[in-house]
PDB file of C-alpha atoms in Angstrom:
ATOM      1  CA  MET A   1     108.462  86.595 113.910  1.00  0.00           C
ATOM      2  CA  LYS A   2     108.596  85.973 118.068  1.00  0.00           C
ATOM      3  CA  GLN A   3     105.814  82.888 118.401  1.00  0.00           C
ATOM      4  CA  LYS A   4     103.779  82.965 121.411  1.00  0.00           C
ATOM      5  CA  SER A   5     103.677  79.555 123.168  1.00  0.00           C
ATOM      6  CA  ILE A   6     100.465  77.873 123.166  1.00  0.00           C
ATOM      7  CA  SER A   7      99.326  74.592 124.470  1.00  0.00           C
ATOM      8  CA  ALA A   8      96.621  72.794 122.434  1.00  0.00           C
ATOM      9  CA  ASP A   9      95.496  70.815 125.290  1.00  0.00           C
ATOM     10  CA  SER A  10      95.193  73.818 127.762  1.00  0.00           C
ATOM     11  CA  ASN A  11      91.609  75.477 128.413  1.00  0.00           C
ATOM     12  CA  ASN A  12      92.774  78.849 128.879  1.00  0.00           C
ATOM     13  CA  THR A  13      93.765  79.127 125.435  1.00  0.00           C
ATOM     14  CA  LYS A  14      90.581  78.693 123.899  1.00  0.00           C
ATOM     15  CA  PRO A  15      89.652  82.568 124.218  1.00  0.00           C
ATOM     16  CA  TYR A  16      93.031  83.244 122.521  1.00  0.00           C
ATOM     17  CA  LYS A  17      92.393  80.775 119.729  1.00  0.00           C
ATOM     18  CA  SER A  18      88.995  81.825 119.196  1.00  0.00           C
ATOM     19  CA  LYS A  19      90.164  85.679 118.868  1.00  0.00           C
ATOM     20  CA  PHE A  20      92.882  85.008 116.538  1.00  0.00           C
ATOM     21  CA  LEU A  21      91.142  82.788 114.309  1.00  0.00           C
ATOM     22  CA  THR A  22      88.090  85.124 114.041  1.00  0.00           C
ATOM     23  CA  ALA A  23      90.669  87.758 113.092  1.00  0.00           C
ATOM     24  CA  LEU A  24      92.575  85.235 110.525  1.00  0.00           C
ATOM     25  CA  THR A  25      89.427  84.179 108.692  1.00  0.00           C
ATOM     26  CA  THR A  26      88.066  87.903 108.705  1.00  0.00           C
ATOM     27  CA  GLY A  27      91.407  88.515 106.954  1.00  0.00           C
ATOM     28  CA  ALA A  28      90.594  85.667 104.462  1.00  0.00           C
ATOM     29  CA  SER A  29      87.175  86.381 103.813  1.00  0.00           C
ATOM     30  CA  ILE A  30      87.033  90.052 104.279  1.00  0.00           C
ATOM     31  CA  ALA A  31      83.343  90.546 104.299  1.00  0.00           C
ATOM     32  CA  ALA A  32      80.170  89.303 105.882  1.00  0.00           C
ATOM     33  CA  ILE A  33      77.223  90.541 103.593  1.00  0.00           C
ATOM     34  CA  GLY A  34      74.080  89.308 102.081  1.00  0.00           C
ATOM     35  CA  VAL A  35      70.559  90.557 100.786  1.00  0.00           C
ATOM     36  CA  LEU A  36      67.690  91.577 102.975  1.00  0.00           C
ATOM     37  CA  SER A  37      64.744  89.433 101.225  1.00  0.00           C
ATOM     38  CA  MET A  38      64.409  86.340  98.751  1.00  0.00           C
ATOM     39  CA  THR A  39      63.286  88.610  95.896  1.00  0.00           C
ATOM     40  CA  ALA A  40      62.683  87.406  92.334  1.00  0.00           C
ATOM     41  CA  PRO A  41      65.722  87.702  90.195  1.00  0.00           C
ATOM     42  CA  THR A  42      66.178  91.215  88.760  1.00  0.00           C
ATOM     43  CA  LEU A  43      66.964  90.064  84.839  1.00  0.00           C
ATOM     44  CA  ALA A  44      67.149  93.620  83.412  1.00  0.00           C
ATOM     45  CA  SER A  45      70.822  94.321  82.456  1.00  0.00           C
ATOM     46  CA  ALA A  46      72.411  94.219  85.759  1.00  0.00           C
ATOM     47  CA  LYS A  47      76.114  94.904  85.846  1.00  0.00           C
ATOM     48  CA  ASN A  48      78.494  92.167  86.928  1.00  0.00           C
ATOM     49  CA  ILE A  49      81.673  92.047  88.797  1.00  0.00           C
ATOM     50  CA  GLU A  50      84.640  90.663  86.986  1.00  0.00           C
ATOM     51  CA  PRO A  51      87.052  87.225  87.782  1.00  0.00           C
ATOM     52  CA  SER A  52      89.855  88.475  89.717  1.00  0.00           C
ATOM     53  CA  SER A  53      92.942  87.146  91.343  1.00  0.00           C
ATOM     54  CA  THR A  54      94.431  89.195  94.254  1.00  0.00           C
ATOM     55  CA  ASN A  55      96.983  89.225  97.143  1.00  0.00           C
ATOM     56  CA  TYR A  56      96.504  91.087 100.626  1.00  0.00           C
ATOM     57  CA  SER A  57      99.083  91.358 103.786  1.00  0.00           C
ATOM     58  CA  PHE A  58      97.317  91.281 107.068  1.00  0.00           C
ATOM     59  CA  THR A  59      98.268  91.966 110.775  1.00  0.00           C
ATOM     60  CA  VAL A  60      96.726  90.744 113.878  1.00  0.00           C
ATOM     61  CA  GLU A  61      97.197  92.598 117.087  1.00  0.00           C
ATOM     62  CA  ASP A  62     100.086  94.535 115.643  1.00  0.00           C
ATOM     63  CA  LYS A  63     102.308  91.302 116.045  1.00  0.00           C
ATOM     64  CA  TYR A  64     101.229  88.659 113.742  1.00  0.00           C
ATOM     65  CA  LYS A  65     101.857  89.274 110.065  1.00  0.00           C
ATOM     66  CA  GLY A  66      99.925  87.205 107.496  1.00  0.00           C
ATOM     67  CA  ILE A  67      99.253  86.831 103.608  1.00  0.00           C
ATOM     68  CA  ALA A  68      95.959  86.212 101.765  1.00  0.00           C
ATOM     69  CA  THR A  69      95.419  85.014  98.206  1.00  0.00           C
ATOM     70  CA  ARG A  70      91.877  85.607  96.944  1.00  0.00           C
ATOM     71  CA  THR A  71      90.627  84.095  93.387  1.00  0.00           C
ATOM     72  CA  LEU A  72      87.315  84.539  91.779  1.00  0.00           C
ATOM     73  CA  ASN A  73      86.598  82.568  88.480  1.00  0.00           C
ATOM     74  CA  LYS A  74      83.737  81.879  86.548  1.00  0.00           C
ATOM     75  CA  SER A  75      82.588  78.931  84.134  1.00  0.00           C
ATOM     76  CA  GLY A  76      79.450  78.962  82.585  1.00  0.00           C
ATOM     77  CA  ASN A  77      77.161  80.547  85.372  1.00  0.00           C
ATOM     78  CA  THR A  78      78.959  79.110  88.112  1.00  0.00           C
ATOM     79  CA  TRP A  79      81.362  81.137  90.279  1.00  0.00           C
ATOM     80  CA  LYS A  80      83.856  79.835  92.181  1.00  0.00           C
ATOM     81  CA  TYR A  81      85.425  82.055  95.205  1.00  0.00           C
ATOM     82  CA  ASN A  82      88.825  80.409  96.792  1.00  0.00           C
ATOM     83  CA  VAL A  83      90.541  82.377  99.718  1.00  0.00           C
ATOM     84  CA  ASN A  84      93.772  81.144 101.542  1.00  0.00           C
ATOM     85  CA  ALA A  85      95.484  83.007 104.309  1.00  0.00           C
ATOM     86  CA  ARG A  86      98.306  82.166 106.929  1.00  0.00           C
ATOM     87  CA  VAL A  87     100.518  83.237 109.609  1.00  0.00           C
ATOM     88  CA  ALA A  88     103.815  81.539 108.938  1.00  0.00           C
ATOM     89  CA  GLY A  89     104.354  78.797 111.454  1.00  0.00           C
ATOM     90  CA  VAL A  90     101.037  79.583 113.422  1.00  0.00           C
ATOM     91  CA  ALA A  91      98.069  79.170 111.642  1.00  0.00           C
ATOM     92  CA  THR A  92      96.355  78.794 108.292  1.00  0.00           C
ATOM     93  CA  ALA A  93      92.723  79.234 107.019  1.00  0.00           C
ATOM     94  CA  SER A  94      91.039  78.640 103.689  1.00  0.00           C
ATOM     95  CA  GLN A  95      87.742  79.151 102.421  1.00  0.00           C
ATOM     96  CA  ASN A  96      85.505  78.429  99.367  1.00  0.00           C
ATOM     97  CA  SER A  97      82.118  79.381  97.808  1.00  0.00           C
ATOM     98  CA  THR A  98      80.314  78.449  94.897  1.00  0.00           C
ATOM     99  CA  PHE A  99      77.331  80.182  93.785  1.00  0.00           C
ATOM    100  CA  THR A 100      75.432  81.688  90.714  1.00  0.00           C
ATOM    101  CA  ILE A 101      74.676  85.374  89.774  1.00  0.00           C
ATOM    102  CA  ASN A 102      71.296  85.916  88.330  1.00  0.00           C
ATOM    103  CA  GLY A 103      70.633  89.808  87.172  1.00  0.00           C
ATOM    104  CA  ASN A 104      71.901  91.310  90.310  1.00  0.00           C
ATOM    105  CA  ASN A 105      71.098  88.264  92.723  1.00  0.00           C
ATOM    106  CA  VAL A 106      73.960  86.193  94.309  1.00  0.00           C
ATOM    107  CA  SER A 107      72.645  82.613  94.857  1.00  0.00           C
ATOM    108  CA  PRO A 108      74.960  80.442  96.839  1.00  0.00           C
ATOM    109  CA  THR A 109      75.147  76.671  96.642  1.00  0.00           C
ATOM    110  CA  GLN A 110      78.048  75.167  98.859  1.00  0.00           C
ATOM    111  CA  ALA A 111      80.793  76.791 100.925  1.00  0.00           C
ATOM    112  CA  SER A 112      83.138  75.707 103.692  1.00  0.00           C
ATOM    113  CA  THR A 113      85.948  76.957 105.857  1.00  0.00           C
ATOM    114  CA  THR A 114      88.699  75.290 107.207  1.00  0.00           C
ATOM    115  CA  TYR A 115      91.481  76.740 109.792  1.00  0.00           C
ATOM    116  CA  LYS A 116      94.348  75.347 111.575  1.00  0.00           C
ATOM    117  CA  LEU A 117      96.059  76.862 114.326  1.00  0.00           C
ATOM    118  CA  LEU A 118      99.545  74.793 115.330  1.00  0.00           C
ATOM    119  CA  GLY A 119      98.299  71.588 113.419  1.00  0.00           C
ATOM    120  CA  ILE A 120      94.808  71.638 115.168  1.00  0.00           C
ATOM    121  CA  GLY A 121      91.786  72.642 113.269  1.00  0.00           C
ATOM    122  CA  ARG A 122      88.288  72.494 112.457  1.00  0.00           C
ATOM    123  CA  THR A 123      86.031  72.630 109.176  1.00  0.00           C
ATOM    124  CA  HIS A 124      82.658  74.333 108.587  1.00  0.00           C
ATOM    125  CA  LYS A 125      80.243  73.463 105.909  1.00  0.00           C
ATOM    126  CA  LEU A 126      77.408  75.008 104.351  1.00  0.00           C
ATOM    127  CA  ASP A 127      74.861  73.735 101.792  1.00  0.00           C
ATOM    128  CA  PHE A 128      72.309  75.963 100.259  1.00  0.00           C
ATOM    129  CA  ASN A 129      68.952  74.689  98.920  1.00  0.00           C
ATOM    130  CA  PRO A 130      66.859  77.737  97.471  1.00  0.00           C
ATOM    131  CA  SER A 131      64.050  75.717  96.515  1.00  0.00           C
ATOM    132  CA  SER A 132      63.257  74.590 100.004  1.00  0.00           C
ATOM    133  CA  LYS A 133      64.585  77.904 101.492  1.00  0.00           C
ATOM    134  CA  LYS A 134      66.885  75.823 103.837  1.00  0.00           C
ATOM    135  CA  VAL A 135      70.648  75.957 104.764  1.00  0.00           C
ATOM    136  CA  VAL A 136      72.297  72.892 106.096  1.00  0.00           C
ATOM    137  CA  SER A 137      75.190  73.573 108.417  1.00  0.00           C
ATOM    138  CA  ASN A 138      77.875  70.814 109.337  1.00  0.00           C
ATOM    139  CA  TYR A 139      80.464  71.684 112.313  1.00  0.00           C
ATOM    140  CA  LYS A 140      82.125  69.283 114.511  1.00  0.00           C
ATOM    141  CA  GLY A 141      80.120  66.407 113.469  1.00  0.00           C
ATOM    142  CA  LYS A 142      76.668  68.244 113.927  1.00  0.00           C
ATOM    143  CA  SER A 143      74.243  68.871 111.190  1.00  0.00           C
ATOM    144  CA  THR A 144      71.960  71.818 111.473  1.00  0.00           C
ATOM    145  CA  THR A 145      69.077  72.648 109.383  1.00  0.00           C
ATOM    146  CA  MET A 146      68.382  76.169 109.259  1.00  0.00           C
ATOM    147  CA  ASN A 147      65.126  78.012 107.463  1.00  0.00           C
ATOM    148  CA  MET A 148      66.338  80.750 105.004  1.00  0.00           C
ATOM    149  CA  ALA A 149      62.965  82.950 105.300  1.00  0.00           C
ATOM    150  CA  GLN A 150      65.649  85.424 103.882  1.00  0.00           C
ATOM    151  CA  GLN A 151      68.369  84.946 101.202  1.00  0.00           C
ATOM    152  CA  ALA A 152      71.288  84.105 103.564  1.00  0.00           C
ATOM    153  CA  PHE A 153      75.022  83.697 102.523  1.00  0.00           C
ATOM    154  CA  ASP A 154      78.132  82.586 103.563  1.00  0.00           C
ATOM    155  CA  ASP A 155      80.921  84.981 103.968  1.00  0.00           C
ATOM    156  CA  LEU A 156      82.381  84.899 100.446  1.00  0.00           C
ATOM    157  CA  SER A 157      79.076  85.136  98.336  1.00  0.00           C
ATOM    158  CA  LEU A 158      78.099  87.918 100.735  1.00  0.00           C
ATOM    159  CA  GLU A 159      81.087  89.733  99.774  1.00  0.00           C
ATOM    160  CA  VAL A 160      80.060  89.429  96.066  1.00  0.00           C
ATOM    161  CA  GLN A 161      76.299  90.457  96.974  1.00  0.00           C
ATOM    162  CA  ILE A 162      77.200  93.614  98.448  1.00  0.00           C
ATOM    163  CA  ARG A 163      79.640  94.213  95.563  1.00  0.00           C
ATOM    164  CA  GLN A 164      76.917  93.797  93.017  1.00  0.00           C
ATOM    165  CA  ASP A 165      74.764  95.881  95.042  1.00  0.00           C
ATOM    166  CA  LEU A 166      76.751  98.909  95.042  1.00  0.00           C
ATOM    167  CA  LEU A 167      77.655  97.974  91.404  1.00  0.00           C
ATOM    168  CA  ASN A 168      74.216  98.420  90.454  1.00  0.00           C
ATOM    169  CA  GLY A 169      73.040 101.156  92.984  1.00  0.00           C
ATOM    170  CA  LYS A 170      70.748  98.719  95.323  1.00  0.00           C
ATOM    171  CA  PHE A 171      72.783  99.169  98.577  1.00  0.00           C
ATOM    172  CA  SER A 172      70.389  98.720 101.195  1.00  0.00           C
ATOM    173  CA  GLY A 173      72.369  97.984 104.317  1.00  0.00           C
ATOM    174  CA  ASN A 174      70.089  95.125 105.805  1.00  0.00           C
ATOM    175  CA  TYR A 175      71.922  91.512 105.061  1.00  0.00           C
ATOM    176  CA  TYR A 176      71.743  88.423 106.407  1.00  0.00           C
ATOM    177  CA  MET A 177      74.768  85.758 106.948  1.00  0.00           C
ATOM    178  CA  ALA A 178      74.462  81.958 107.592  1.00  0.00           C
ATOM    179  CA  LYS A 179      76.395  80.813 110.839  1.00  0.00           C
ATOM    180  CA  LYS A 180      77.268  77.701 112.261  1.00  0.00           C
ATOM    181  CA  ASP A 181      73.593  77.163 114.073  1.00  0.00           C
ATOM    182  CA  LYS A 182      71.619  80.196 112.804  1.00  0.00           C
ATOM    183  CA  ILE A 183      71.081  82.710 110.274  1.00  0.00           C
ATOM    184  CA  GLU A 184      71.783  86.121 111.455  1.00  0.00           C
ATOM    185  CA  LYS A 185      71.004  89.732 110.436  1.00  0.00           C
ATOM    186  CA  THR A 186      74.083  91.639 109.587  1.00  0.00           C
ATOM    187  CA  PRO A 187      73.621  95.186 109.035  1.00  0.00           C
ATOM    188  CA  PHE A 188      75.816  97.655 107.394  1.00  0.00           C
ATOM    189  CA  LYS A 189      75.844 101.515 106.543  1.00  0.00           C
ATOM    190  CA  LYS A 190      77.879 103.760 104.127  1.00  0.00           C
ATOM    191  CA  SER A 191      80.007 105.891 105.673  1.00  0.00           C
ATOM    192  CA  GLY A 192      81.250 107.956 102.912  1.00  0.00           C
ATOM    193  CA  ASN A 193      83.946 108.221 100.247  1.00  0.00           C
ATOM    194  CA  THR A 194      88.138 108.651 100.633  1.00  0.00           C
ATOM    195  CA  LYS A 195      91.031 108.083  98.949  1.00  0.00           C
ATOM    196  CA  ILE A 196      93.308 105.792 100.607  1.00  0.00           C
ATOM    197  CA  THR A 197      96.860 104.287  99.531  1.00  0.00           C
ATOM    198  CA  VAL A 198      97.816 100.853 100.144  1.00  0.00           C
ATOM    199  CA  PRO A 199     100.660  98.738  98.723  1.00  0.00           C
ATOM    200  CA  ALA A 200      98.770  98.145  95.895  1.00  0.00           C
ATOM    201  CA  GLY A 201      98.228 101.898  94.730  1.00  0.00           C
ATOM    202  CA  THR A 202      96.312 104.656  95.646  1.00  0.00           C
ATOM    203  CA  PHE A 203      92.503 104.246  95.292  1.00  0.00           C
ATOM    204  CA  ASP A 204      89.089 106.190  95.582  1.00  0.00           C
ATOM    205  CA  THR A 205      86.932 104.223  97.967  1.00  0.00           C
ATOM    206  CA  VAL A 206      83.535 103.826  99.348  1.00  0.00           C
ATOM    207  CA  ARG A 207      83.665 103.041 103.021  1.00  0.00           C
ATOM    208  CA  VAL A 208      81.227 100.564 104.287  1.00  0.00           C
ATOM    209  CA  ASP A 209      80.710  99.772 108.091  1.00  0.00           C
ATOM    210  CA  ARG A 210      79.312  96.936 109.738  1.00  0.00           C
ATOM    211  CA  ILE A 211      76.901  97.818 112.768  1.00  0.00           C
ATOM    212  CA  HIS A 212      77.571  96.103 115.718  1.00  0.00           C
ATOM    213  CA  ASP A 213      75.433  95.627 118.869  1.00  0.00           C
ATOM    214  CA  ASP A 214      78.710  95.592 120.943  1.00  0.00           C
ATOM    215  CA  ASN A 215      80.516  98.738 121.376  1.00  0.00           C
ATOM    216  CA  SER A 216      83.755  96.889 122.022  1.00  0.00           C
ATOM    217  CA  ARG A 217      83.506  95.607 118.264  1.00  0.00           C
ATOM    218  CA  SER A 218      84.147  97.713 114.763  1.00  0.00           C
ATOM    219  CA  THR A 219      84.556  96.491 111.235  1.00  0.00           C
ATOM    220  CA  SER A 220      85.359  98.683 108.191  1.00  0.00           C
ATOM    221  CA  PHE A 221      85.817  98.033 104.668  1.00  0.00           C
ATOM    222  CA  TRP A 222      87.161 100.572 102.145  1.00  0.00           C
ATOM    223  CA  LEU A 223      85.798  99.277  98.607  1.00  0.00           C
ATOM    224  CA  ALA A 224      87.095 100.856  95.275  1.00  0.00           C
ATOM    225  CA  PRO A 225      84.620 101.443  92.591  1.00  0.00           C
ATOM    226  CA  SER A 226      87.160 101.237  89.952  1.00  0.00           C
ATOM    227  CA  LEU A 227      87.789  97.584  90.807  1.00  0.00           C
ATOM    228  CA  ASP A 228      83.941  96.474  90.968  1.00  0.00           C
ATOM    229  CA  TYR A 229      84.239  97.512  94.357  1.00  0.00           C
ATOM    230  CA  LEU A 230      86.953  95.095  95.427  1.00  0.00           C
ATOM    231  CA  PRO A 231      88.073  95.431  99.103  1.00  0.00           C
ATOM    232  CA  VAL A 232      91.227  97.060  99.286  1.00  0.00           C
ATOM    233  CA  LYS A 233      91.499  97.536 103.335  1.00  0.00           C
ATOM    234  CA  VAL A 234      89.891  95.977 105.824  1.00  0.00           C
ATOM    235  CA  SER A 235      90.161  97.127 109.481  1.00  0.00           C
ATOM    236  CA  GLN A 236      88.455  95.131 112.624  1.00  0.00           C
ATOM    237  CA  ILE A 237      88.660  95.379 116.487  1.00  0.00           C
ATOM    238  CA  ASN A 238      87.441  92.398 118.269  1.00  0.00           C
ATOM    239  CA  ASP A 239      87.468  92.794 122.110  1.00  0.00           C
ATOM    240  CA  GLY A 240      90.478  95.129 121.698  1.00  0.00           C
ATOM    241  CA  LYS A 241      91.996  92.687 119.341  1.00  0.00           C
ATOM    242  CA  LYS A 242      92.789  94.791 116.061  1.00  0.00           C
ATOM    243  CA  MET A 243      93.196  93.152 112.663  1.00  0.00           C
ATOM    244  CA  ASP A 244      94.142  95.241 109.271  1.00  0.00           C
ATOM    245  CA  LEU A 245      94.167  94.066 105.793  1.00  0.00           C
ATOM    246  CA  GLU A 246      95.532  95.638 102.927  1.00  0.00           C
ATOM    247  CA  LEU A 247      95.642  94.850  99.208  1.00  0.00           C
ATOM    248  CA  THR A 248      99.067  94.437  97.846  1.00  0.00           C
ATOM    249  CA  LYS A 249      98.755  92.992  94.178  1.00  0.00           C
ATOM    250  CA  LEU A 250      96.482  92.865  91.584  1.00  0.00           C
ATOM    251  CA  ASN A 251      97.153  89.433  89.470  1.00  0.00           C
TER     252      ASN A 251
END
């Protein structure tokens, strides 16, 4: 793979880094999804997703090819979701999330994202406190406390929440996500059913699209009901930069 020359000290590389790392972490985390409000737990026999271990391949800008592994484990009522992605010789990204599932509701406790581009990287951490309805974000040595009027999530627990919603027929399309310095409403919509083929096989899927307020951006997810709505394909365009991700293996 031909490697593009990037100077870590040059200011004109910042837009490139931002777009590249956005695509890489999207490839790693796949989704950014949450629930509309902090409702009381739904205890009546909700269906729950199953632990899983999966591999993905992704392409950024049709030139950078990478791989991602995603592992979802459960111990008691505590779930841990770990994701690692890399483009050999260029960049790496890792994410992890710890949460519980009570009925249909996912409740995150901690999350972190670490990325490195040509050896230089950053880490973003989130600590959730449901009892005080606050989220503490730590990034670049700065700590920001955010009020959580609506239930908010990190990338990975958000993905689990929307899968839970689809599994239990509770998909609303109205979701919230904890960012570095704010909690942001992140709406989604269903865009029909389709059969798609990826390296791992052929699947019937439900397509879910993120609703962006910027026409230059688009994000689509194809989720397989037979796999508890696991994402089997993701396609994203951000400022003309395209990222495609596909499921390669169920371990």
